[in-house]
Amino acid sequence: MGGRPRIAGKRRDADESLPGAPGQRCYSFKTAETPRELADIHRLLYRTFVLEIPRYDDPGTDYLVDKYHERNLYFVAVRNGRVCGMTAVHDQAPFSVAAALDDPNLLYKLGPRLLEARILAVEPRERFGLVFAGLACSIYEYAKSSGYRYIVITGLAERQGMYERMGFRPLGPPALRGNEYFVPMAVDLSCLPEKVKRDLGRWNRREGTLAEER
């Protein structure tokens, strides 16, 4: 596959009115393209994974650069001109999920068109449904339009049910990393759940809102 995944700077705009919140929150979902957006990503990663959830040692700066930065394609949620949520994808081995598998060769059985989604970070006050849903739909849309067959993740075990509703299935038992258990999972884009298909249809029509589970 080689090289960082590329995609034109597609943009989705969404409005969300929150009960009890003053005014309206407006977001754009896109790929990170500018130096400012990348700097916002590094600072958000630092605040999330060094200060809030200490998974990495403090580099002594106010930013954290992901180890796969050179191969990553970043999807971001932008509000008022700054990044408030992000996630990343890449399609080059080694994949992080391999470390959570008893048999890493299982990944090769999924075929060559494999996309890994990893590192999700969202500002605390923006952690409600629309930001996560917008980032997730951005990844699904990119993967399907780029010809990938599977998306793989290493998901928190406590959120396994949520990932399964999104179409993901476990590739193996939970694996302990630090103080938390993570589950290696994959979703086959050729057979998504009907609700996910409906949500992606709404997203592609740029309605900007996604259906709640009833």
PDB file of C-alpha atoms in Angstrom:
ATOM      1  CA  MET A   1       0.000   0.000   0.000  1.00  0.00           C
ATOM      2  CA  GLY A   2       2.770   2.431   0.976  1.00  0.00           C
ATOM      3  CA  GLY A   3       2.622   6.127   1.727  1.00  0.00           C
ATOM      4  CA  ARG A   4       0.186   8.089   3.821  1.00  0.00           C
ATOM      5  CA  PRO A   5      -3.485   7.652   2.818  1.00  0.00           C
ATOM      6  CA  ARG A   6      -4.700  10.676   0.897  1.00  0.00           C
ATOM      7  CA  ILE A   7      -8.121  12.192   0.396  1.00  0.00           C
ATOM      8  CA  ALA A   8      -9.355  15.559  -0.789  1.00  0.00           C
ATOM      9  CA  GLY A   9     -10.421  17.870   2.009  1.00  0.00           C
ATOM     10  CA  LYS A  10     -14.071  16.827   2.157  1.00  0.00           C
ATOM     11  CA  ARG A  11     -16.072  18.799   4.656  1.00  0.00           C
ATOM     12  CA  ARG A  12     -19.319  18.115   6.469  1.00  0.00           C
ATOM     13  CA  ASP A  13     -21.111  20.791   8.450  1.00  0.00           C
ATOM     14  CA  ALA A  14     -23.473  20.007  11.295  1.00  0.00           C
ATOM     15  CA  ASP A  15     -25.551  22.030  13.727  1.00  0.00           C
ATOM     16  CA  GLU A  16     -26.446  20.687  17.137  1.00  0.00           C
ATOM     17  CA  SER A  17     -28.791  22.341  19.615  1.00  0.00           C
ATOM     18  CA  LEU A  18     -28.251  21.031  23.123  1.00  0.00           C
ATOM     19  CA  PRO A  19     -31.078  21.166  25.682  1.00  0.00           C
ATOM     20  CA  GLY A  20     -30.218  23.767  28.277  1.00  0.00           C
ATOM     21  CA  ALA A  21     -27.184  25.013  26.361  1.00  0.00           C
ATOM     22  CA  PRO A  22     -27.056  28.630  25.213  1.00  0.00           C
ATOM     23  CA  GLY A  23     -27.096  29.064  21.460  1.00  0.00           C
ATOM     24  CA  GLN A  24     -26.076  26.491  18.907  1.00  0.00           C
ATOM     25  CA  ARG A  25     -22.943  24.420  18.469  1.00  0.00           C
ATOM     26  CA  CYS A  26     -21.740  24.204  14.875  1.00  0.00           C
ATOM     27  CA  TYR A  27     -19.079  21.749  13.707  1.00  0.00           C
ATOM     28  CA  SER A  28     -17.214  20.983  10.515  1.00  0.00           C
ATOM     29  CA  PHE A  29     -15.815  17.481   9.947  1.00  0.00           C
ATOM     30  CA  LYS A  30     -12.864  17.227   7.577  1.00  0.00           C
ATOM     31  CA  THR A  31      -9.343  15.934   7.077  1.00  0.00           C
ATOM     32  CA  ALA A  32      -6.583  17.911   8.782  1.00  0.00           C
ATOM     33  CA  GLU A  33      -4.663  19.891   6.187  1.00  0.00           C
ATOM     34  CA  THR A  34      -3.131  23.028   7.679  1.00  0.00           C
ATOM     35  CA  PRO A  35      -0.177  23.471  10.065  1.00  0.00           C
ATOM     36  CA  ARG A  36      -2.575  25.040  12.575  1.00  0.00           C
ATOM     37  CA  GLU A  37      -4.879  22.004  12.480  1.00  0.00           C
ATOM     38  CA  LEU A  38      -1.937  19.645  12.980  1.00  0.00           C
ATOM     39  CA  ALA A  39      -0.679  21.762  15.889  1.00  0.00           C
ATOM     40  CA  ASP A  40      -4.168  21.640  17.436  1.00  0.00           C
ATOM     41  CA  ILE A  41      -4.096  17.838  17.094  1.00  0.00           C
ATOM     42  CA  HIS A  42      -0.728  17.533  18.857  1.00  0.00           C
ATOM     43  CA  ARG A  43      -1.900  19.752  21.722  1.00  0.00           C
ATOM     44  CA  LEU A  44      -5.185  17.828  22.042  1.00  0.00           C
ATOM     45  CA  LEU A  45      -3.269  14.535  22.171  1.00  0.00           C
ATOM     46  CA  TYR A  46      -1.041  15.970  24.901  1.00  0.00           C
ATOM     47  CA  ARG A  47      -3.967  17.145  27.023  1.00  0.00           C
ATOM     48  CA  THR A  48      -5.792  13.845  26.551  1.00  0.00           C
ATOM     49  CA  PHE A  49      -3.073  11.194  26.786  1.00  0.00           C
ATOM     50  CA  VAL A  50      -0.465  12.895  28.978  1.00  0.00           C
ATOM     51  CA  LEU A  51      -2.462  15.090  31.367  1.00  0.00           C
ATOM     52  CA  GLU A  52      -5.950  13.531  31.511  1.00  0.00           C
ATOM     53  CA  ILE A  53      -5.332   9.826  30.794  1.00  0.00           C
ATOM     54  CA  PRO A  54      -1.596   9.286  31.374  1.00  0.00           C
ATOM     55  CA  ARG A  55      -0.672   6.729  28.736  1.00  0.00           C
ATOM     56  CA  TYR A  56       2.519   8.452  27.635  1.00  0.00           C
ATOM     57  CA  ASP A  57       5.397  10.108  29.441  1.00  0.00           C
ATOM     58  CA  ASP A  58       5.388  13.898  29.430  1.00  0.00           C
ATOM     59  CA  PRO A  59       7.659  15.002  26.562  1.00  0.00           C
ATOM     60  CA  GLY A  60       8.271  18.317  28.350  1.00  0.00           C
ATOM     61  CA  THR A  61       6.250  20.340  25.857  1.00  0.00           C
ATOM     62  CA  ASP A  62       2.558  21.131  25.496  1.00  0.00           C
ATOM     63  CA  TYR A  63       2.137  18.770  22.545  1.00  0.00           C
ATOM     64  CA  LEU A  64       2.373  15.043  21.779  1.00  0.00           C
ATOM     65  CA  VAL A  65       3.198  13.721  18.307  1.00  0.00           C
ATOM     66  CA  ASP A  66       1.746  10.281  17.587  1.00  0.00           C
ATOM     67  CA  LYS A  67       4.283   7.554  16.797  1.00  0.00           C
ATOM     68  CA  TYR A  68       2.547   6.908  13.455  1.00  0.00           C
ATOM     69  CA  HIS A  69       2.291  10.581  12.546  1.00  0.00           C
ATOM     70  CA  GLU A  70       4.081  10.253   9.198  1.00  0.00           C
ATOM     71  CA  ARG A  71       1.646   7.580   7.997  1.00  0.00           C
ATOM     72  CA  ASN A  72      -1.526   8.951   9.623  1.00  0.00           C
ATOM     73  CA  LEU A  73      -4.455  10.606   7.915  1.00  0.00           C
ATOM     74  CA  TYR A  74      -6.251  12.718  10.522  1.00  0.00           C
ATOM     75  CA  PHE A  75      -9.979  13.393  10.646  1.00  0.00           C
ATOM     76  CA  VAL A  76     -11.021  16.341  12.785  1.00  0.00           C
ATOM     77  CA  ALA A  77     -14.077  18.053  14.204  1.00  0.00           C
ATOM     78  CA  VAL A  78     -13.643  21.828  14.021  1.00  0.00           C
ATOM     79  CA  ARG A  79     -15.618  24.361  16.043  1.00  0.00           C
ATOM     80  CA  ASN A  80     -15.017  28.115  16.003  1.00  0.00           C
ATOM     81  CA  GLY A  81     -11.882  27.639  13.934  1.00  0.00           C
ATOM     82  CA  ARG A  82     -10.098  25.136  16.169  1.00  0.00           C
ATOM     83  CA  VAL A  83      -9.895  21.373  16.411  1.00  0.00           C
ATOM     84  CA  CYS A  84     -12.046  19.992  19.239  1.00  0.00           C
ATOM     85  CA  GLY A  85     -11.969  16.307  18.280  1.00  0.00           C
ATOM     86  CA  MET A  86      -9.762  14.025  16.203  1.00  0.00           C
ATOM     87  CA  THR A  87      -8.997  10.480  15.176  1.00  0.00           C
ATOM     88  CA  ALA A  88      -6.484   8.935  12.786  1.00  0.00           C
ATOM     89  CA  VAL A  89      -6.296   6.136  10.220  1.00  0.00           C
ATOM     90  CA  HIS A  90      -3.466   4.420   8.354  1.00  0.00           C
ATOM     91  CA  ASP A  91      -3.058   1.392   6.103  1.00  0.00           C
ATOM     92  CA  GLN A  92       0.547   0.306   6.648  1.00  0.00           C
ATOM     93  CA  ALA A  93       1.929  -2.582   8.696  1.00  0.00           C
ATOM     94  CA  PRO A  94       2.800  -2.871  11.500  1.00  0.00           C
ATOM     95  CA  PHE A  95      -0.707  -2.292  12.852  1.00  0.00           C
ATOM     96  CA  SER A  96      -1.216  -1.460  16.528  1.00  0.00           C
ATOM     97  CA  VAL A  97      -4.007  -4.029  16.770  1.00  0.00           C
ATOM     98  CA  ALA A  98      -1.488  -6.833  16.086  1.00  0.00           C
ATOM     99  CA  ALA A  99      -0.074  -6.423  19.605  1.00  0.00           C
ATOM    100  CA  ALA A 100      -3.483  -7.364  21.052  1.00  0.00           C
ATOM    101  CA  LEU A 101      -3.810 -10.562  18.988  1.00  0.00           C
ATOM    102  CA  ASP A 102      -2.612 -14.012  20.033  1.00  0.00           C
ATOM    103  CA  ASP A 103      -1.908 -14.635  16.341  1.00  0.00           C
ATOM    104  CA  PRO A 104      -0.998 -11.410  14.488  1.00  0.00           C
ATOM    105  CA  ASN A 105      -1.138 -13.338  11.198  1.00  0.00           C
ATOM    106  CA  LEU A 106      -4.914 -13.230  11.548  1.00  0.00           C
ATOM    107  CA  LEU A 107      -4.767  -9.712  10.099  1.00  0.00           C
ATOM    108  CA  TYR A 108      -3.346 -10.999   6.826  1.00  0.00           C
ATOM    109  CA  LYS A 109      -6.294 -13.379   6.493  1.00  0.00           C
ATOM    110  CA  LEU A 110      -8.548 -10.313   6.268  1.00  0.00           C
ATOM    111  CA  GLY A 111      -6.890  -9.394   2.980  1.00  0.00           C
ATOM    112  CA  PRO A 112      -4.748  -6.509   1.727  1.00  0.00           C
ATOM    113  CA  ARG A 113      -7.359  -3.738   1.877  1.00  0.00           C
ATOM    114  CA  LEU A 114      -7.103  -3.072   5.594  1.00  0.00           C
ATOM    115  CA  LEU A 115      -7.470   0.295   7.353  1.00  0.00           C
ATOM    116  CA  GLU A 116      -6.636   0.819  11.023  1.00  0.00           C
ATOM    117  CA  ALA A 117      -8.442   3.512  13.028  1.00  0.00           C
ATOM    118  CA  ARG A 118      -6.769   4.583  16.261  1.00  0.00           C
ATOM    119  CA  ILE A 119      -6.260   7.423  18.785  1.00  0.00           C
ATOM    120  CA  LEU A 120      -9.563   9.160  19.446  1.00  0.00           C
ATOM    121  CA  ALA A 121      -9.350  12.414  21.394  1.00  0.00           C
ATOM    122  CA  VAL A 122     -12.174  14.896  22.058  1.00  0.00           C
ATOM    123  CA  GLU A 123     -12.220  17.986  24.257  1.00  0.00           C
ATOM    124  CA  PRO A 124     -14.106  17.154  27.506  1.00  0.00           C
ATOM    125  CA  ARG A 125     -16.887  19.702  26.955  1.00  0.00           C
ATOM    126  CA  GLU A 126     -17.466  18.397  23.408  1.00  0.00           C
ATOM    127  CA  ARG A 127     -17.907  14.747  24.397  1.00  0.00           C
ATOM    128  CA  PHE A 128     -21.440  14.142  23.274  1.00  0.00           C
ATOM    129  CA  GLY A 129     -22.938  12.148  20.424  1.00  0.00           C
ATOM    130  CA  LEU A 130     -22.471  14.408  17.419  1.00  0.00           C
ATOM    131  CA  VAL A 131     -18.685  14.821  17.580  1.00  0.00           C
ATOM    132  CA  PHE A 132     -18.014  11.088  17.932  1.00  0.00           C
ATOM    133  CA  ALA A 133     -20.657  10.228  15.322  1.00  0.00           C
ATOM    134  CA  GLY A 134     -19.247  12.745  12.840  1.00  0.00           C
ATOM    135  CA  LEU A 135     -15.714  11.398  13.205  1.00  0.00           C
ATOM    136  CA  ALA A 136     -16.928   7.795  12.909  1.00  0.00           C
ATOM    137  CA  CYS A 137     -18.978   8.547   9.780  1.00  0.00           C
ATOM    138  CA  SER A 138     -16.007  10.364   8.248  1.00  0.00           C
ATOM    139  CA  ILE A 139     -13.866   7.229   8.651  1.00  0.00           C
ATOM    140  CA  TYR A 140     -16.538   4.876   7.306  1.00  0.00           C
ATOM    141  CA  GLU A 141     -17.132   7.124   4.294  1.00  0.00           C
ATOM    142  CA  TYR A 142     -13.410   7.396   3.556  1.00  0.00           C
ATOM    143  CA  ALA A 143     -12.825   3.646   3.916  1.00  0.00           C
ATOM    144  CA  LYS A 144     -15.726   2.689   1.651  1.00  0.00           C
ATOM    145  CA  SER A 145     -14.929   5.273  -1.035  1.00  0.00           C
ATOM    146  CA  SER A 146     -11.238   4.271  -1.024  1.00  0.00           C
ATOM    147  CA  GLY A 147     -11.911   0.572  -1.551  1.00  0.00           C
ATOM    148  CA  TYR A 148     -10.960  -0.799   1.861  1.00  0.00           C
ATOM    149  CA  ARG A 149     -12.724  -4.007   2.952  1.00  0.00           C
ATOM    150  CA  TYR A 150     -12.077  -3.921   6.702  1.00  0.00           C
ATOM    151  CA  ILE A 151     -11.508  -1.337   9.420  1.00  0.00           C
ATOM    152  CA  VAL A 152      -9.630  -2.664  12.457  1.00  0.00           C
ATOM    153  CA  ILE A 153      -9.417  -1.099  15.910  1.00  0.00           C
ATOM    154  CA  THR A 154      -8.165  -1.830  19.405  1.00  0.00           C
ATOM    155  CA  GLY A 155     -11.211  -0.827  21.445  1.00  0.00           C
ATOM    156  CA  LEU A 156     -11.650  -0.419  25.178  1.00  0.00           C
ATOM    157  CA  ALA A 157     -13.236  -3.602  26.538  1.00  0.00           C
ATOM    158  CA  GLU A 158     -15.775  -1.579  28.527  1.00  0.00           C
ATOM    159  CA  ARG A 159     -17.068  -0.075  25.257  1.00  0.00           C
ATOM    160  CA  GLN A 160     -17.223  -3.333  23.309  1.00  0.00           C
ATOM    161  CA  GLY A 161     -21.022  -3.218  23.093  1.00  0.00           C
ATOM    162  CA  MET A 162     -20.928   0.218  21.459  1.00  0.00           C
ATOM    163  CA  TYR A 163     -18.394  -0.959  18.873  1.00  0.00           C
ATOM    164  CA  GLU A 164     -20.489  -4.037  18.115  1.00  0.00           C
ATOM    165  CA  ARG A 165     -23.502  -1.833  17.396  1.00  0.00           C
ATOM    166  CA  MET A 166     -21.278  -0.078  14.855  1.00  0.00           C
ATOM    167  CA  GLY A 167     -20.633  -3.405  13.127  1.00  0.00           C
ATOM    168  CA  PHE A 168     -17.319  -4.396  14.732  1.00  0.00           C
ATOM    169  CA  ARG A 169     -16.683  -7.981  15.815  1.00  0.00           C
ATOM    170  CA  PRO A 170     -13.931  -9.273  18.138  1.00  0.00           C
ATOM    171  CA  LEU A 171     -10.847 -10.817  16.542  1.00  0.00           C
ATOM    172  CA  GLY A 172      -9.738 -12.300  19.849  1.00  0.00           C
ATOM    173  CA  PRO A 173     -10.087 -12.014  23.635  1.00  0.00           C
ATOM    174  CA  PRO A 174      -9.382  -8.760  25.523  1.00  0.00           C
ATOM    175  CA  ALA A 175      -5.693  -7.978  26.077  1.00  0.00           C
ATOM    176  CA  LEU A 176      -4.302  -6.074  29.057  1.00  0.00           C
ATOM    177  CA  ARG A 177      -2.379  -2.902  28.221  1.00  0.00           C
ATOM    178  CA  GLY A 178      -1.264  -0.971  31.249  1.00  0.00           C
ATOM    179  CA  ASN A 179      -4.262  -0.861  33.563  1.00  0.00           C
ATOM    180  CA  GLU A 180      -6.955  -1.350  30.897  1.00  0.00           C
ATOM    181  CA  TYR A 181      -8.256  -4.183  28.750  1.00  0.00           C
ATOM    182  CA  PHE A 182      -8.537  -3.673  25.003  1.00  0.00           C
ATOM    183  CA  VAL A 183     -10.326  -5.817  22.419  1.00  0.00           C
ATOM    184  CA  PRO A 184      -8.969  -6.308  18.873  1.00  0.00           C
ATOM    185  CA  MET A 185     -11.929  -5.811  16.532  1.00  0.00           C
ATOM    186  CA  ALA A 186     -12.772  -5.517  12.834  1.00  0.00           C
ATOM    187  CA  VAL A 187     -15.766  -4.387  10.792  1.00  0.00           C
ATOM    188  CA  ASP A 188     -16.487  -5.802   7.340  1.00  0.00           C
ATOM    189  CA  LEU A 189     -17.603  -2.833   5.249  1.00  0.00           C
ATOM    190  CA  SER A 190     -19.403  -5.118   2.815  1.00  0.00           C
ATOM    191  CA  CYS A 191     -21.979  -6.153   5.439  1.00  0.00           C
ATOM    192  CA  LEU A 192     -22.652  -3.222   7.751  1.00  0.00           C
ATOM    193  CA  PRO A 193     -25.652  -3.236  10.119  1.00  0.00           C
ATOM    194  CA  GLU A 194     -28.748  -1.619   8.624  1.00  0.00           C
ATOM    195  CA  LYS A 195     -28.730   1.203  11.176  1.00  0.00           C
ATOM    196  CA  VAL A 196     -25.137   2.082  10.276  1.00  0.00           C
ATOM    197  CA  LYS A 197     -26.087   2.118   6.577  1.00  0.00           C
ATOM    198  CA  ARG A 198     -28.987   4.456   7.316  1.00  0.00           C
ATOM    199  CA  ASP A 199     -26.783   6.767   9.360  1.00  0.00           C
ATOM    200  CA  LEU A 200     -24.172   6.884   6.602  1.00  0.00           C
ATOM    201  CA  GLY A 201     -26.905   7.655   4.085  1.00  0.00           C
ATOM    202  CA  ARG A 202     -28.025  10.622   6.166  1.00  0.00           C
ATOM    203  CA  TRP A 203     -24.416  11.722   6.559  1.00  0.00           C
ATOM    204  CA  ASN A 204     -23.801  11.594   2.822  1.00  0.00           C
ATOM    205  CA  ARG A 205     -26.890  13.734   2.261  1.00  0.00           C
ATOM    206  CA  ARG A 206     -25.275  16.261   4.623  1.00  0.00           C
ATOM    207  CA  GLU A 207     -28.172  16.379   7.001  1.00  0.00           C
ATOM    208  CA  GLY A 208     -25.629  16.687   9.795  1.00  0.00           C
ATOM    209  CA  THR A 209     -27.556  14.686  12.395  1.00  0.00           C
ATOM    210  CA  LEU A 210     -27.541  10.972  13.097  1.00  0.00           C
ATOM    211  CA  ALA A 211     -30.408   8.854  14.427  1.00  0.00           C
ATOM    212  CA  GLU A 212     -30.429   7.899  18.085  1.00  0.00           C
ATOM    213  CA  GLU A 213     -30.884   4.261  18.973  1.00  0.00           C
ATOM    214  CA  ARG A 214     -34.531   3.789  19.961  1.00  0.00           C
TER     215      ARG A 214
END
